[in-house]
Short mmCIF file of C-alpha atoms in Angstrom, two decimals:
data_model
loop_
_atom_site.label_atom_id
_atom_site.label_comp_id
_atom_site.label_asym_id
_atom_site.label_seq_id
_atom_site.Cartn_x
_atom_site.Cartn_y
_atom_site.Cartn_z
CA MET A 1 132.15 117.66 65.15
CA ALA A 2 133.75 115.16 66.41
CA THR A 3 133.88 111.24 65.65
CA LYS A 4 136.01 108.34 66.43
CA ALA A 5 137.16 108.66 63.59
CA ASP A 6 139.06 111.95 64.35
CA PHE A 7 140.99 109.30 67.75
CA THR A 8 143.86 107.27 67.75
CA ALA A 9 142.96 103.44 68.45
CA ASP A 10 144.54 104.17 71.67
CA GLU A 11 143.42 107.50 72.06
CA TRP A 12 139.59 106.08 71.14
CA SER A 13 139.95 103.47 74.00
CA GLN A 14 140.76 106.08 76.68
CA ILE A 15 138.11 107.66 75.59
CA GLN A 16 136.06 104.21 75.59
CA ARG A 17 137.37 103.46 79.55
CA ALA A 18 136.71 107.63 80.28
CA PRO A 19 133.80 107.01 82.48
CA PHE A 20 134.49 103.47 84.54
CA MET A 21 137.82 105.81 85.06
CA ALA A 22 134.90 108.86 86.20
CA GLY A 23 133.07 106.40 88.30
CA LEU A 24 135.61 104.34 89.65
CA ALA A 25 137.56 107.68 91.08
CA VAL A 26 134.64 107.51 93.39
CA VAL A 27 133.83 104.67 95.06
CA THR A 28 137.64 104.26 95.41
CA ALA A 29 137.57 106.97 97.25
CA SER A 30 134.82 105.72 99.82
CA PRO A 31 134.05 102.08 99.28
CA SER A 32 131.33 101.60 100.62
CA GLY A 33 131.51 97.38 101.22
CA PRO A 34 130.51 94.78 98.91
CA PHE A 35 127.03 95.23 97.50
CA GLY A 36 127.27 99.63 97.86
CA VAL A 37 130.11 99.08 95.49
CA VAL A 38 128.73 97.20 93.12
CA LYS A 39 125.84 99.23 92.75
CA GLU A 40 127.82 101.89 92.36
CA LEU A 41 129.09 100.22 89.20
CA PHE A 42 126.12 99.24 87.93
CA ALA A 43 125.94 103.14 87.95
CA VAL A 44 128.27 103.83 85.25
CA GLY A 45 126.72 100.64 83.10
CA LYS A 46 123.27 102.75 83.83
CA MET A 47 124.64 105.70 82.92
CA LEU A 48 125.38 104.18 79.38
CA GLY A 49 122.39 103.11 79.58
CA GLU A 50 120.19 106.20 79.17
CA VAL A 51 121.63 107.15 76.73
CA LYS A 52 121.15 104.11 74.42
CA ALA A 53 117.59 104.16 75.19
CA GLN A 54 117.70 108.32 75.59
CA GLY A 55 120.34 108.82 72.87
CA SER A 56 122.67 112.38 73.27
CA SER A 57 123.01 115.33 71.23
CA ASN A 58 127.01 114.54 71.52
CA GLU A 59 128.34 112.18 69.02
CA LEU A 60 131.38 111.26 71.43
CA ILE A 61 129.52 109.86 74.21
CA LYS A 62 126.76 108.46 71.11
CA ALA A 63 130.47 106.83 69.36
CA LEU A 64 131.56 105.73 72.79
CA VAL A 65 128.05 104.24 73.84
CA ALA A 66 127.46 102.26 70.90
CA ASP A 67 131.35 100.79 70.45
CA ILE A 68 130.00 99.53 74.17
CA GLU A 69 127.18 97.63 73.32
CA ALA A 70 129.31 96.54 70.09
CA GLY A 71 131.59 94.39 72.34
CA ALA A 72 134.08 96.77 71.18
CA ARG A 73 135.44 97.57 74.32
CA GLU A 74 136.58 94.72 77.58
CA LEU A 75 135.36 96.01 80.05
CA SER A 76 138.26 94.72 83.11
CA ALA A 77 139.74 97.17 85.35
CA PRO A 78 143.96 98.17 83.66
CA ALA A 79 146.28 95.51 84.31
CA GLU A 80 149.21 98.80 86.04
CA LEU A 81 145.70 98.13 88.89
CA LYS A 82 146.18 95.08 89.87
CA GLY A 83 148.14 95.69 93.47
CA LYS A 84 147.34 99.10 94.12
CA THR A 85 145.78 100.39 96.80
CA PRO A 86 142.72 102.40 96.80
CA ASP A 87 144.24 106.23 96.53
CA GLN A 88 147.36 104.68 93.68
CA VAL A 89 143.73 103.58 91.41
CA LYS A 90 141.77 106.75 92.70
CA SER A 91 145.01 108.85 91.31
CA TYR A 92 145.13 107.19 88.28
CA ALA A 93 141.66 107.27 87.95
CA ILE A 94 141.64 110.81 87.97
CA GLU A 95 144.76 111.36 85.81
CA SER A 96 143.47 109.05 83.26
CA VAL A 97 139.61 111.47 82.76
CA ARG A 98 142.19 114.55 83.10
CA GLN A 99 144.25 112.82 79.54
CA VAL A 100 141.62 112.28 78.33
CA ALA A 101 139.86 115.96 78.60
CA ALA A 102 143.32 117.45 76.99
CA LEU A 103 142.03 115.09 74.73
CA ILE A 104 138.51 115.85 74.06
CA ASP A 105 139.78 119.71 73.89
CA LYS A 106 142.09 119.19 71.58
CA LYS A 107 140.35 117.23 69.21
CA SER A 108 136.81 118.52 69.25
CA LYS A 109 134.36 121.45 69.35
CA PRO A 110 134.93 123.28 72.05
CA ASP A 111 131.13 122.72 73.81
CA GLU A 112 130.63 119.66 72.08
CA ALA A 113 133.79 119.42 74.89
CA GLN A 114 132.10 120.75 76.80
CA GLY A 115 129.15 117.97 77.19
CA PHE A 116 131.55 115.58 77.21
CA LYS A 117 132.95 115.92 80.24
CA GLN A 118 130.00 117.57 81.46
CA TRP A 119 128.51 113.64 81.64
CA LEU A 120 131.58 112.01 83.09
CA VAL A 121 130.76 114.74 86.02
CA ALA A 122 127.36 113.79 85.57
CA VAL A 123 128.37 109.74 85.88
CA THR A 124 130.90 110.15 88.71
CA GLN A 125 127.09 111.66 90.45
CA LYS A 126 125.53 108.45 89.80
CA VAL A 127 127.96 106.26 91.41
CA ALA A 128 127.70 108.56 94.11
CA GLU A 129 124.61 108.30 95.03
CA ALA A 130 123.73 105.28 93.64
CA ALA A 131 124.83 103.23 97.61
CA LYS A 132 124.75 105.06 101.20
CA GLU A 133 127.47 105.20 103.30
CA GLY A 134 127.69 104.58 106.23
CA GLY A 135 124.58 102.86 108.16
CA PHE A 136 123.87 99.77 108.97
CA LEU A 137 121.24 97.40 107.12
CA GLY A 138 120.13 99.92 105.11
CA PHE A 139 118.96 102.27 107.34
CA GLY A 140 120.66 106.10 108.14
CA GLY A 141 123.63 106.37 106.62
CA THR A 142 124.54 110.05 104.19
CA GLN A 143 123.55 109.32 100.18
CA VAL A 144 127.23 111.28 99.07
CA SER A 145 130.25 111.06 101.53
CA GLU A 146 132.29 113.57 102.33
CA GLN A 147 134.92 111.47 100.64
CA GLU A 148 132.92 111.34 97.65
CA GLY A 149 132.00 114.36 97.15
CA ALA A 150 135.59 115.32 96.88
CA ALA A 151 136.13 113.12 94.38
CA ILE A 152 133.76 114.08 92.15
CA LYS A 153 135.09 117.74 92.70
CA GLU A 154 138.29 116.34 91.51
CA VAL A 155 137.83 114.68 88.98
CA SER A 156 135.60 117.73 87.86
CA ALA A 157 138.52 120.16 87.97
CA ALA A 158 140.64 117.06 86.29
CA LEU A 159 138.28 117.59 83.19
CA GLY A 160 138.13 121.57 83.74
CA GLY A 161 136.07 122.12 86.36
CA VAL A 162 133.03 120.68 84.96
CA LYS A 163 129.45 121.25 86.57
CA VAL A 164 127.06 119.02 86.14
#
């Protein structure tokens, strides 16, 4: 079983950013206006809160949530994203998730890596479902836009094709 100690500080930093990068890929695929974006970004925090409240059988997920809760990770956008277009941010986020998948695959047992990657795809789904797309004043619209669905598939592919 892989633990935080199996990763370098830089690798662990990448792992800590993974749920936010996965969520960011969906947010930038189809921005939902200012309130929708806030709801979608809060969905990542809700997923972390669920792990804290309900626990997880995956040690990496538990360690990640514990570190974030303890303030070990400043939750801000990486400097390299400043001034980028939404498409560039989405590409960066997906590449970041791909790198984390490779790290996890390399240093974890297959079932543990699979569980972590499935959790990241679940994060993208929750983000996509957090705000309706396309309606007016909360009426109409769809729960998950076509662009968000495509972003979820891209994140899933970056993680080796895992499904929720």
